[in-house]
Amino acid sequence: MPVKKTTIVAADDDPQLLRLVTRNLEFEEYEVLPASDGQQALEQVEAHSPDLVLLDVMMPRMDGFTVCERIREFSTVPIIIVTARGQDQDKVHGLELGADDYLTKPFSVDELLARVRAVLRRAQFSANEHAHVLRTTITIGNLAVDYAQHLVTMVEQPSSNRPPRSC
């Protein structure tokens, strides 16, 4: 069974930059869903549940801040804002709307890729921690308690064929 590629929605209204970002992400083995405006970006996120979203701010049909805010209404997907708007107030605004990172243009592709890997790593770690917390069955002695099913069962103790430890 083939391994599912990490999916990234990349949204920017500059076709050259979008092509550059897409090619570099695909070279790193990511599946990229490009979007040339904010509305298309939102539709891609709703339709495909990506692992990460890269969002420009100044896009037609819906700006990136609005897209970020709308995504946060239904998803916790990691979002990196990639924009020419580098004022502190813009960065703070984007992060407070729910972005996980903020990268200003111009940027190096290496920095973008490093930030993508870092955000995905944090998201994966968070998902693993969340899954650990959601464990539904705990065993205490010979009792198994399944919190999800509201069920307590007795489990057999494995027989021990271990030789005696003392004479």
mmCIF file of C-alpha atoms in Angstrom:
data_model
loop_
_atom_site.group_PDB
_atom_site.id
_atom_site.type_symbol
_atom_site.label_atom_id
_atom_site.label_comp_id
_atom_site.label_asym_id
_atom_site.label_seq_id
_atom_site.Cartn_x
_atom_site.Cartn_y
_atom_site.Cartn_z
ATOM 1 C CA MET A 1 0.000 0.000 0.000
ATOM 2 C CA PRO A 2 1.545 3.341 -1.017
ATOM 3 C CA VAL A 3 2.373 5.833 1.701
ATOM 4 C CA LYS A 4 0.172 8.938 1.668
ATOM 5 C CA LYS A 5 2.174 12.032 0.835
ATOM 6 C CA THR A 6 1.986 15.064 3.072
ATOM 7 C CA THR A 7 -0.434 17.473 1.396
ATOM 8 C CA ILE A 8 0.117 21.234 1.337
ATOM 9 C CA VAL A 9 -2.218 23.922 0.022
ATOM 10 C CA ALA A 10 -0.036 26.745 -1.355
ATOM 11 C CA ALA A 11 -1.909 29.991 -2.027
ATOM 12 C CA ASP A 12 -0.407 33.001 -3.789
ATOM 13 C CA ASP A 13 -1.682 35.252 -6.561
ATOM 14 C CA ASP A 14 1.821 35.632 -8.055
ATOM 15 C CA PRO A 15 1.980 32.768 -10.596
ATOM 16 C CA GLN A 16 5.801 32.749 -10.753
ATOM 17 C CA LEU A 17 6.186 32.555 -6.989
ATOM 18 C CA LEU A 18 3.452 29.936 -6.712
ATOM 19 C CA ARG A 19 5.195 27.848 -9.377
ATOM 20 C CA LEU A 20 8.570 28.209 -7.591
ATOM 21 C CA VAL A 21 7.113 27.196 -4.225
ATOM 22 C CA THR A 22 5.142 24.320 -5.769
ATOM 23 C CA ARG A 23 8.166 22.906 -7.618
ATOM 24 C CA ASN A 24 10.374 23.036 -4.540
ATOM 25 C CA LEU A 25 7.766 21.430 -2.300
ATOM 26 C CA GLU A 26 7.133 18.697 -4.873
ATOM 27 C CA PHE A 27 10.888 18.103 -5.115
ATOM 28 C CA GLU A 28 10.794 17.471 -1.351
ATOM 29 C CA GLU A 29 8.063 14.835 -1.973
ATOM 30 C CA TYR A 30 5.089 16.902 -0.787
ATOM 31 C CA GLU A 31 1.797 16.849 -2.668
ATOM 32 C CA VAL A 32 0.921 20.463 -3.473
ATOM 33 C CA LEU A 33 -2.550 21.840 -4.136
ATOM 34 C CA PRO A 34 -1.998 25.319 -5.621
ATOM 35 C CA ALA A 35 -4.480 28.167 -5.231
ATOM 36 C CA SER A 36 -4.247 31.552 -6.950
ATOM 37 C CA ASP A 37 -6.719 33.420 -4.728
ATOM 38 C CA GLY A 38 -8.135 33.290 -1.224
ATOM 39 C CA GLN A 39 -11.470 31.743 -2.150
ATOM 40 C CA GLN A 40 -9.750 28.929 -4.037
ATOM 41 C CA ALA A 41 -7.422 28.351 -1.060
ATOM 42 C CA LEU A 42 -10.369 28.021 1.304
ATOM 43 C CA GLU A 43 -12.109 25.612 -1.090
ATOM 44 C CA GLN A 44 -8.930 23.476 -1.348
ATOM 45 C CA VAL A 45 -8.701 23.248 2.447
ATOM 46 C CA GLU A 46 -12.383 22.328 2.792
ATOM 47 C CA ALA A 47 -12.207 19.711 0.027
ATOM 48 C CA HIS A 48 -8.869 18.053 0.809
ATOM 49 C CA SER A 49 -8.076 18.480 4.542
ATOM 50 C CA PRO A 50 -4.377 19.178 3.897
ATOM 51 C CA ASP A 51 -1.557 18.709 6.386
ATOM 52 C CA LEU A 52 -0.372 22.331 6.007
ATOM 53 C CA VAL A 53 -1.472 25.612 4.403
ATOM 54 C CA LEU A 54 0.844 28.299 2.998
ATOM 55 C CA LEU A 55 -1.075 31.570 2.662
ATOM 56 C CA ASP A 56 -0.243 34.866 1.020
ATOM 57 C CA VAL A 57 -2.117 37.786 2.587
ATOM 58 C CA MET A 58 -2.752 40.100 -0.360
ATOM 59 C CA MET A 59 -4.815 37.940 -2.732
ATOM 60 C CA PRO A 60 -7.944 38.583 -4.799
ATOM 61 C CA ARG A 61 -11.433 37.348 -3.853
ATOM 62 C CA MET A 62 -10.471 36.873 -0.185
ATOM 63 C CA ASP A 63 -7.354 38.062 1.639
ATOM 64 C CA GLY A 64 -5.156 35.603 3.506
ATOM 65 C CA PHE A 65 -6.085 36.932 6.941
ATOM 66 C CA THR A 66 -9.752 36.226 6.219
ATOM 67 C CA VAL A 67 -8.884 32.779 4.837
ATOM 68 C CA CYS A 68 -6.908 32.023 8.008
ATOM 69 C CA GLU A 69 -9.797 33.135 10.180
ATOM 70 C CA ARG A 70 -12.304 31.078 8.175
ATOM 71 C CA ILE A 71 -10.090 27.958 8.276
ATOM 72 C CA ARG A 72 -9.862 28.240 12.070
ATOM 73 C CA GLU A 73 -13.652 27.987 12.247
ATOM 74 C CA PHE A 74 -13.445 24.308 11.239
ATOM 75 C CA SER A 75 -9.827 23.122 11.284
ATOM 76 C CA THR A 76 -6.599 23.119 13.275
ATOM 77 C CA VAL A 77 -4.453 22.544 10.169
ATOM 78 C CA PRO A 78 -1.078 24.297 10.551
ATOM 79 C CA ILE A 79 -0.919 27.596 8.646
ATOM 80 C CA ILE A 80 2.171 29.527 7.579
ATOM 81 C CA ILE A 81 1.522 33.032 6.295
ATOM 82 C CA VAL A 82 3.973 33.970 3.519
ATOM 83 C CA THR A 83 3.604 37.645 2.613
ATOM 84 C CA ALA A 84 5.300 40.928 1.769
ATOM 85 C CA ARG A 85 3.506 42.533 4.725
ATOM 86 C CA GLY A 86 6.294 42.594 7.279
ATOM 87 C CA GLN A 87 5.084 45.160 9.813
ATOM 88 C CA ASP A 88 4.956 43.916 13.392
ATOM 89 C CA GLN A 89 1.223 44.657 13.586
ATOM 90 C CA ASP A 90 0.607 42.442 10.521
ATOM 91 C CA LYS A 91 2.646 39.600 12.002
ATOM 92 C CA VAL A 92 0.857 39.851 15.343
ATOM 93 C CA HIS A 93 -2.526 40.030 13.606
ATOM 94 C CA GLY A 94 -1.816 36.917 11.511
ATOM 95 C CA LEU A 95 -0.561 34.928 14.472
ATOM 96 C CA GLU A 96 -3.515 35.983 16.619
ATOM 97 C CA LEU A 97 -5.930 34.905 13.874
ATOM 98 C CA GLY A 98 -4.476 31.409 14.162
ATOM 99 C CA ALA A 99 -1.416 31.224 11.912
ATOM 100 C CA ASP A 100 1.349 28.995 13.268
ATOM 101 C CA ASP A 101 4.193 30.869 11.593
ATOM 102 C CA TYR A 102 4.763 34.027 9.550
ATOM 103 C CA LEU A 103 7.391 34.433 6.820
ATOM 104 C CA THR A 104 7.994 37.720 5.025
ATOM 105 C CA LYS A 105 8.855 38.090 1.344
ATOM 106 C CA PRO A 106 11.410 38.028 -0.080
ATOM 107 C CA PHE A 107 12.487 34.751 1.504
ATOM 108 C CA SER A 108 14.895 31.959 0.690
ATOM 109 C CA VAL A 109 13.417 28.660 -0.429
ATOM 110 C CA ASP A 110 15.641 26.896 2.109
ATOM 111 C CA GLU A 111 14.100 28.923 4.944
ATOM 112 C CA LEU A 112 10.582 28.221 3.684
ATOM 113 C CA LEU A 113 11.301 24.483 3.499
ATOM 114 C CA ALA A 114 12.840 24.516 6.989
ATOM 115 C CA ARG A 115 9.771 26.269 8.386
ATOM 116 C CA VAL A 116 7.469 23.794 6.611
ATOM 117 C CA ARG A 117 9.370 20.866 8.136
ATOM 118 C CA ALA A 118 9.379 22.489 11.597
ATOM 119 C CA VAL A 119 5.648 23.241 11.597
ATOM 120 C CA LEU A 120 4.818 19.749 10.304
ATOM 121 C CA ARG A 121 7.086 18.213 12.953
ATOM 122 C CA ARG A 122 5.301 20.164 15.717
ATOM 123 C CA ALA A 123 1.919 19.186 14.305
ATOM 124 C CA GLN A 124 2.907 15.507 14.171
ATOM 125 C CA PHE A 125 4.258 15.622 17.721
ATOM 126 C CA SER A 126 1.057 17.293 18.892
ATOM 127 C CA ALA A 127 -1.070 14.678 17.106
ATOM 128 C CA ASN A 128 0.937 11.854 18.710
ATOM 129 C CA GLU A 129 0.575 13.439 22.150
ATOM 130 C CA HIS A 130 -3.160 13.880 21.575
ATOM 131 C CA ALA A 131 -3.522 10.240 20.498
ATOM 132 C CA HIS A 132 -1.697 9.137 23.642
ATOM 133 C CA VAL A 133 -4.077 11.143 25.813
ATOM 134 C CA LEU A 134 -7.065 9.641 23.993
ATOM 135 C CA ARG A 135 -6.131 6.080 24.946
ATOM 136 C CA THR A 136 -9.422 4.513 25.983
ATOM 137 C CA THR A 137 -8.401 1.275 27.690
ATOM 138 C CA ILE A 138 -6.325 0.899 30.816
ATOM 139 C CA THR A 139 -5.394 -2.354 32.538
ATOM 140 C CA ILE A 140 -5.220 -2.539 36.323
ATOM 141 C CA GLY A 141 -4.185 -5.922 37.621
ATOM 142 C CA ASN A 142 -6.494 -8.407 35.919
ATOM 143 C CA LEU A 143 -9.140 -5.775 35.030
ATOM 144 C CA ALA A 144 -9.336 -3.945 31.703
ATOM 145 C CA VAL A 145 -11.306 -0.695 31.843
ATOM 146 C CA ASP A 146 -12.496 0.639 28.472
ATOM 147 C CA TYR A 147 -13.631 4.217 29.015
ATOM 148 C CA ALA A 148 -15.005 4.636 25.491
ATOM 149 C CA GLN A 149 -17.311 1.606 25.761
ATOM 150 C CA HIS A 150 -17.981 1.934 29.513
ATOM 151 C CA LEU A 151 -16.879 -1.663 29.939
ATOM 152 C CA VAL A 152 -14.838 -3.493 32.566
ATOM 153 C CA THR A 153 -13.577 -6.979 31.745
ATOM 154 C CA MET A 154 -11.431 -9.480 33.538
ATOM 155 C CA VAL A 155 -8.292 -10.451 31.668
ATOM 156 C CA GLU A 156 -6.482 -13.699 32.198
ATOM 157 C CA GLN A 157 -3.083 -13.475 33.752
ATOM 158 C CA PRO A 158 -0.476 -15.097 31.529
ATOM 159 C CA SER A 159 0.890 -18.265 33.042
ATOM 160 C CA SER A 160 4.426 -18.002 34.174
ATOM 161 C CA ASN A 161 6.705 -20.913 33.427
ATOM 162 C CA ARG A 162 9.567 -19.001 34.929
ATOM 163 C CA PRO A 163 11.845 -21.069 37.133
ATOM 164 C CA PRO A 164 11.950 -20.193 40.836
ATOM 165 C CA ARG A 165 14.269 -17.303 41.682
ATOM 166 C CA SER A 166 15.543 -18.747 44.947
ATOM 167 C CA CYS A 167 16.371 -22.166 46.373
#
